[in-house]
Coordinates of C-alpha atoms in Angstrom, one line a residue:
N200 CA 138.8 102.5 102.9
E201 CA 137.2 105.1 100.5
E202 CA 137.0 107.6 103.3
G203 CA 139.3 110.0 105.1
T204 CA 142.9 111.2 104.4
V205 CA 146.4 110.4 105.4
T206 CA 149.0 113.2 105.7
Y207 CA 152.7 112.9 105.6
K208 CA 155.5 115.4 106.3
V209 CA 158.1 115.5 103.6
N210 CA 161.5 117.2 103.6
V211 CA 162.6 118.2 100.1
A212 CA 166.4 118.6 100.0
K213 CA 166.5 120.5 96.7
A214 CA 164.0 122.7 94.9
G215 CA 162.9 121.3 91.5
L216 CA 160.4 119.2 89.6
Y217 CA 159.4 115.8 91.1
T218 CA 157.2 112.9 90.0
V219 CA 155.1 111.1 92.6
K220 CA 155.2 107.3 92.6
F221 CA 153.1 105.1 94.8
I222 CA 154.0 101.6 95.9
Y223 CA 150.6 100.2 96.7
Y224 CA 148.5 97.1 97.3
A225 CA 145.0 97.2 95.9
L226 CA 142.6 95.7 98.5
P227 CA 139.6 93.6 97.4
K228 CA 136.3 95.4 96.6
R229 CA 134.6 96.1 93.3
N230 CA 137.5 95.4 90.9
N231 CA 137.6 99.1 89.8
P232 CA 140.8 101.1 89.6
I233 CA 142.0 102.8 92.8
A234 CA 141.0 106.4 92.8
I235 CA 142.8 108.9 95.1
G236 CA 143.5 112.6 95.3
L237 CA 146.7 114.4 96.5
K238 CA 147.1 117.8 98.2
V239 CA 150.5 119.5 98.7
D240 CA 150.6 121.8 101.6
G241 CA 146.8 121.6 101.9
K242 CA 146.1 122.5 98.2
Y243 CA 145.5 120.9 94.8
L244 CA 148.2 122.4 92.6
F245 CA 146.2 121.6 89.5
D246 CA 142.9 119.9 88.6
G247 CA 144.5 116.5 87.8
M248 CA 145.5 116.1 91.5
Q249 CA 141.9 116.0 92.7
E250 CA 141.4 112.5 91.3
F251 CA 143.7 110.1 89.5
E252 CA 143.8 106.3 89.3
L253 CA 146.1 103.5 90.2
P254 CA 145.3 100.3 88.2
R255 CA 144.6 96.9 89.7
L256 CA 146.2 93.7 88.4
F257 CA 144.4 90.8 86.8
V258 CA 145.4 87.3 85.6
D259 CA 143.7 84.4 83.9
N260 CA 141.8 82.2 86.4
G261 CA 143.0 78.9 85.1
G262 CA 143.5 78.0 81.4
V263 CA 141.4 78.4 78.3
R264 CA 137.8 77.1 78.8
V265 CA 136.4 74.6 76.3
D266 CA 132.7 74.0 75.5
G267 CA 131.1 70.6 74.8
L268 CA 132.1 70.8 71.1
G269 CA 135.7 71.6 71.7
N270 CA 135.6 75.3 71.0
E271 CA 137.9 77.4 73.1
L272 CA 136.5 80.2 75.2
S273 CA 138.3 83.1 76.9
P274 CA 139.6 82.2 80.4
E275 CA 137.9 83.9 83.3
Q276 CA 139.8 86.7 85.1
K277 CA 140.7 87.1 88.7
E278 CA 142.6 89.8 90.6
E279 CA 146.2 89.2 91.5
H280 CA 146.8 90.9 94.9
M281 CA 150.4 92.0 95.2
F282 CA 152.4 95.2 95.7
Q283 CA 152.8 97.2 92.5
E284 CA 154.0 100.7 91.4
G285 CA 152.0 103.5 89.8
Y286 CA 152.7 107.1 89.1
M287 CA 150.3 110.1 89.5
V288 CA 149.3 110.5 85.9
D289 CA 146.7 112.1 83.7
M290 CA 143.8 109.7 83.4
T291 CA 142.8 111.0 79.9
G292 CA 146.2 110.3 78.4
L293 CA 146.7 113.9 77.3
E294 CA 150.0 113.8 79.2
N295 CA 152.3 111.0 78.0
D296 CA 154.5 111.1 81.1
P297 CA 153.7 111.3 84.8
Y298 CA 152.7 114.6 86.3
T299 CA 155.5 116.6 87.9
L300 CA 155.3 118.9 91.0
A301 CA 157.3 122.0 91.4
L302 CA 158.5 121.9 95.0
S303 CA 160.6 124.3 96.9
A304 CA 163.3 123.1 99.3
G305 CA 162.2 122.5 102.8
E306 CA 159.3 120.8 104.6
H307 CA 156.0 120.1 102.8
T308 CA 152.8 118.1 103.7
F309 CA 151.4 115.5 101.3
T310 CA 147.8 114.6 102.0
V311 CA 146.4 111.5 100.2
E312 CA 142.6 111.4 99.9
S313 CA 140.7 108.2 99.4
V314 CA 138.1 108.7 96.5
A315 CA 137.1 105.1 95.5
E316 CA 138.3 101.6 96.2
P317 CA 140.4 100.6 99.3
V318 CA 144.2 100.6 99.0
A319 CA 147.3 100.1 101.2
F320 CA 150.5 102.0 100.7
D321 CA 154.0 100.7 101.2
A322 CA 155.7 103.9 100.2
I323 CA 155.3 107.2 98.3
V324 CA 158.4 108.1 96.2
L325 CA 159.4 111.5 95.0
G326 CA 161.6 111.2 91.9
K327 CA 163.1 113.1 89.0
P328 CA 161.0 113.6 85.9
L329 CA 161.1 110.7 83.4
V330 CA 163.3 111.7 80.5
Y331 CA 164.1 109.1 77.8
D332 CA 167.3 109.3 75.8
D333 CA 166.9 108.4 72.2
Y334 CA 168.2 105.1 70.8
A335 CA 171.3 106.7 69.2
T336 CA 172.4 107.9 72.6
V337 CA 171.5 104.7 74.5
S338 CA 173.1 102.4 71.9
Q339 CA 176.4 104.3 72.2
G340 CA 176.8 102.5 75.5
Y341 CA 176.3 99.0 74.0
D342 CA 179.4 96.8 74.2
T343 CA 179.0 94.8 71.0
S344 CA 182.5 93.4 71.4
K345 CA 181.4 91.6 74.6
Y346 CA 177.8 90.8 73.8
A347 CA 176.5 89.6 70.5
T348 CA 173.2 90.3 68.7
M349 CA 171.3 87.1 69.5
D350 CA 169.7 84.9 66.8
E351 CA 167.6 83.0 69.2
T352 CA 163.8 83.3 68.4
I353 CA 161.5 83.6 71.4
L354 CA 157.9 83.5 70.5
I355 CA 155.4 85.0 73.0
E356 CA 151.8 84.3 72.2
G357 CA 149.8 87.5 72.6
E358 CA 146.8 85.7 74.1
D359 CA 149.1 84.3 76.8
A360 CA 149.5 87.7 78.7
D361 CA 150.5 87.2 82.3
Y362 CA 149.2 90.4 83.7
K363 CA 146.4 92.8 82.7
S364 CA 145.6 96.2 84.1
T365 CA 141.8 95.7 83.8
N366 CA 139.7 92.5 83.8
S367 CA 138.2 93.5 80.4
L368 CA 141.5 92.6 78.6
V369 CA 140.5 89.0 77.9
S370 CA 142.1 86.8 75.1
Q371 CA 139.9 86.2 72.0
Y372 CA 139.8 84.3 68.8
D373 CA 140.1 85.2 65.1
Q374 CA 139.1 82.5 62.6
T375 CA 139.5 84.7 59.5
D376 CA 143.2 84.0 59.1
P377 CA 144.5 80.4 59.5
S378 CA 148.1 81.8 59.9
V379 CA 147.2 83.4 63.2
S380 CA 149.2 81.2 65.7
S381 CA 147.8 79.8 68.9
K382 CA 149.7 77.9 71.6
N383 CA 147.1 75.1 71.2
G384 CA 147.4 75.0 67.4
S385 CA 144.8 76.0 64.8
N386 CA 141.6 74.1 63.8
P387 CA 139.5 75.0 60.7
Y388 CA 136.3 73.8 62.4
L389 CA 136.7 74.9 66.0
T390 CA 137.5 78.2 67.6
R391 CA 141.0 78.6 69.1
I392 CA 142.0 81.5 71.4
N393 CA 144.7 83.2 69.5
Y394 CA 145.1 86.9 70.2
I395 CA 144.4 89.6 72.8
G396 CA 143.5 93.3 72.4
G397 CA 141.5 95.0 69.7
G398 CA 138.6 97.3 70.6
N399 CA 138.7 96.6 74.3
W400 CA 142.4 97.6 74.5
S401 CA 142.1 101.3 73.5
S402 CA 142.0 103.4 76.7
P403 CA 145.2 105.3 77.6
G404 CA 147.0 103.5 80.4
Q405 CA 145.7 100.0 79.8
R406 CA 148.6 97.7 80.0
L407 CA 149.4 94.1 79.1
T408 CA 152.5 92.3 80.4
W409 CA 154.1 89.0 79.3
K410 CA 156.9 87.1 81.0
F411 CA 159.7 85.4 79.1
S412 CA 163.2 84.1 79.5
V413 CA 166.4 84.3 77.6
K414 CA 169.2 81.8 77.6
E415 CA 172.2 84.2 77.1
D416 CA 173.2 87.7 77.8
G417 CA 173.0 89.8 74.7
Y418 CA 171.2 92.2 72.4
Y419 CA 167.8 91.2 71.2
K420 CA 165.5 92.5 68.4
I421 CA 161.8 92.9 69.0
A422 CA 159.0 92.3 66.4
F423 CA 155.2 92.1 66.5
R424 CA 152.5 90.3 64.6
Y425 CA 149.5 92.6 64.8
K426 CA 146.3 93.7 63.2
Q427 CA 145.1 97.3 63.5
S428 CA 141.8 97.6 61.6
L429 CA 139.9 99.9 64.0
V430 CA 141.4 103.4 63.3
L431 CA 140.7 103.9 59.6
N432 CA 143.8 105.0 57.7
G433 CA 145.3 106.1 61.1
N434 CA 147.8 104.9 63.6
T435 CA 147.5 103.6 67.2
Y436 CA 150.3 103.8 69.7
R437 CA 151.7 101.7 72.5
K438 CA 154.4 102.4 75.1
L439 CA 156.9 99.6 75.4
Y440 CA 158.4 98.6 78.7
I441 CA 161.2 96.1 79.4
D442 CA 161.2 95.0 83.0
G443 CA 159.1 98.0 83.9
E444 CA 161.3 100.6 82.2
V445 CA 161.0 102.4 78.8
P446 CA 164.4 101.5 77.3
F447 CA 164.7 104.6 75.1
K448 CA 162.7 107.4 73.6
E449 CA 161.4 105.6 70.5
A450 CA 159.9 102.9 72.7
A451 CA 157.6 105.4 74.3
Q452 CA 155.4 105.5 71.2
V453 CA 155.5 102.3 69.0
T454 CA 153.3 102.9 66.0
F455 CA 150.9 100.4 64.5
G456 CA 149.4 101.5 61.2
Y457 CA 146.0 100.7 59.7
G458 CA 145.4 97.5 57.7
L459 CA 142.7 94.9 57.2
N460 CA 145.1 91.9 57.6
W461 CA 147.5 90.6 60.2
E462 CA 151.0 92.1 59.6
F463 CA 154.5 91.7 60.7
K464 CA 156.4 94.7 62.2
E465 CA 160.0 94.8 63.3
F466 CA 160.7 97.4 65.9
A467 CA 163.1 99.5 63.9
A468 CA 164.0 103.0 62.8
D469 CA 162.6 104.6 59.7
D470 CA 165.5 103.3 57.6
G471 CA 164.9 99.8 58.7
T472 CA 167.7 99.5 61.3
P473 CA 166.3 97.3 64.1
Y474 CA 166.3 98.7 67.6
L475 CA 168.2 96.4 70.0
V476 CA 167.6 95.9 73.7
Y477 CA 170.2 94.4 76.1
L478 CA 168.9 91.5 78.2
E479 CA 170.8 89.4 80.8
K480 CA 170.3 85.7 81.0
G481 CA 167.2 84.8 82.9
D482 CA 163.6 86.0 83.4
H483 CA 162.2 89.2 82.1
E484 CA 158.9 91.0 81.4
I485 CA 157.7 93.0 78.3
S486 CA 154.7 95.3 78.6
L487 CA 152.7 97.3 76.1
E488 CA 150.5 100.2 77.3
V489 CA 148.0 102.2 75.4
S490 CA 149.2 105.7 74.6
L491 CA 148.0 108.6 72.4
G492 CA 151.6 108.9 71.1
E493 CA 152.0 111.5 68.4
L494 CA 148.3 112.4 68.7
T495 CA 148.7 113.8 72.2
N496 CA 149.0 117.4 71.1
T497 CA 146.2 117.0 68.5
V498 CA 143.8 115.6 71.1
R499 CA 144.7 118.3 73.6
E500 CA 144.0 121.1 71.1
L501 CA 140.8 119.4 70.0
K502 CA 139.6 119.2 73.6
E503 CA 140.1 123.0 74.0
V504 CA 138.4 123.9 70.7
V505 CA 135.5 121.6 71.5
Y506 CA 135.0 123.3 74.8
D507 CA 134.9 126.7 73.1
I508 CA 132.4 125.5 70.4
G509 CA 130.2 124.2 73.3
Q510 CA 130.3 127.7 74.9
M511 CA 129.3 129.3 71.6
Y512 CA 126.4 126.9 71.1
R513 CA 125.0 127.7 74.5
K514 CA 125.1 131.4 73.7
I515 CA 123.3 130.8 70.4
V516 CA 120.6 128.8 72.1
M517 CA 120.0 131.5 74.7
I518 CA 119.0 133.8 71.8
T519 CA 117.3 131.4 69.3
G520 CA 115.8 128.8 71.7
E521 CA 115.8 125.2 70.8
N522 CA 113.6 125.6 67.7
P523 CA 114.7 128.9 65.9
D524 CA 112.4 130.4 63.2
P525 CA 114.3 130.0 59.9
N526 CA 112.6 133.2 58.5
R527 CA 113.7 135.4 61.4
D528 CA 117.0 137.3 61.6
Y529 CA 118.3 136.8 65.1
S530 CA 121.4 139.1 64.4
L531 CA 123.6 136.5 66.1
F532 CA 126.8 138.2 65.1
T533 CA 125.5 141.4 66.6
Q534 CA 124.1 140.0 69.8
I535 CA 127.2 137.9 70.4
P536 CA 130.0 140.4 69.6
D537 CA 132.9 137.9 69.6
L538 CA 131.0 135.1 67.7
E539 CA 132.7 135.8 64.4
E540 CA 136.2 135.9 65.9
R541 CA 135.6 132.7 67.8
L542 CA 134.2 130.9 64.8
N543 CA 137.2 132.0 62.7
N544 CA 139.5 130.8 65.4
S545 CA 137.8 127.4 65.7
H546 CA 137.8 127.1 61.9
K547 CA 141.6 127.7 61.8
V548 CA 142.4 125.3 64.7
L549 CA 140.2 122.5 63.3
S550 CA 141.7 123.0 59.8
D551 CA 145.2 122.8 61.3
L552 CA 144.3 119.6 63.2
I553 CA 143.0 118.0 60.0
V554 CA 146.3 118.6 58.3
E555 CA 148.2 117.4 61.4
A556 CA 146.1 114.2 61.8
D557 CA 146.3 113.4 58.1
S558 CA 150.1 113.9 58.1
L559 CA 150.4 111.2 60.8
S560 CA 148.4 108.7 58.7
E561 CA 150.4 106.3 56.5
K562 CA 147.9 106.8 53.7
G563 CA 147.9 110.6 53.9
S564 CA 144.2 110.9 54.9
S565 CA 142.8 109.7 58.2
G566 CA 139.2 108.5 58.5
S567 CA 139.2 110.0 62.0
T568 CA 139.2 113.5 60.5
S569 CA 135.8 113.3 58.8
T570 CA 133.9 114.7 61.8
L571 CA 136.4 117.6 62.0
K572 CA 135.9 118.3 58.3
N573 CA 132.1 118.3 58.8
M574 CA 132.4 120.8 61.6
V575 CA 134.6 123.1 59.5
A576 CA 132.0 123.0 56.7
V577 CA 129.2 124.1 59.1
I578 CA 131.3 126.9 60.5
E579 CA 132.1 128.1 57.0
R580 CA 128.4 128.2 56.1
M581 CA 127.6 130.2 59.2
L582 CA 130.4 132.7 58.4
N583 CA 129.4 133.0 54.8
Y584 CA 125.6 133.4 55.5
K585 CA 125.5 135.3 58.7
Y586 CA 121.8 136.3 58.4
Q587 CA 120.9 132.6 58.1
A588 CA 123.3 131.3 60.8
Q589 CA 120.4 130.2 63.0
T590 CA 119.4 127.6 60.3
Y591 CA 122.6 125.7 60.9
K592 CA 122.0 125.4 64.7
S593 CA 121.1 121.7 64.5
S594 CA 124.1 120.8 62.3
F595 CA 126.3 122.9 64.6
F596 CA 125.1 120.9 67.6
D597 CA 125.3 117.5 65.9
N598 CA 128.9 118.0 64.8
Y599 CA 129.8 119.4 68.2
S600 CA 128.4 116.3 69.8
S601 CA 130.4 114.1 67.4
L602 CA 133.6 116.0 68.1

């Protein structure tokens, strides 16, 4: 109820690392994610335990809306109240997998604190860390003599998502390409809802889920028709789930490269060999969740260097004030003894991050590194012209803010 705590006694049979999974029911209120905290034996073991989120679940409230001219409009959203599962995870996405707790054998207390939004719990499950075998290992268990690779084509329209983790994930329309399919067909004069995602599907943890059925047991290929025109010369990443589980390691970071047009992508290895997933006859779910993917380490290191740059800026302002005299020598490198060392370290870290980010780009140069390059240039000028370093204060701050 957004107040108070609940404490449980837990007997851990074996010392080790454990994930924490909640089976919960989001109660009605403001439609925001559930925010809770967790203490083990009366303490937060790390900062991320003080507050983390469990998403709500949203569905289309009826079908596509139509205006008086026949143009289709996005359907309204409503919350779907049902029990669902969610792990204790890093809200920033800097950790790709759920947090793990190092627990000794014996009795412990788990105290759940209500931070925001009401919630009911069915169970709290301690489990082993999530480790995904790679496709080569998983596929060794495939029985291709018994089950065939299926030729059946199952088309799932993106705009027809069954579940969304936030009510901002509404289906939209793109009239720039007549080949973009819609379940209601295309029309050159009227808008047709024909895709979902884009700029409002970019925060780590946001998930879309589609239901589908297969007629036979067998191994199935997966392909996507997508457009990723937001991260210039870079990649975006999604974690793929089949029936709530990541089937193998490669599915934990499906890459979507930059392009101005709609493209077709088969989920396959670098050599073009398609990844297969085994599906039994009947109903299934496929989900895609926003992830930082290969950028996780880059973003983590960037966060640390930005913090240090902010600390340096505050020390500089304490000496120069907000409007430094360009003709005065403030002796910044003397008054801040470690300034040169820290600037050199930030320069190296940012330069390495530029190389790393560009290496992940399919075109070899990512537009997202322009701000990093600007910051590196400012640091170089401050190091090369130490007696004029105060004249770069504004540029230093502007690029720090952009980072």
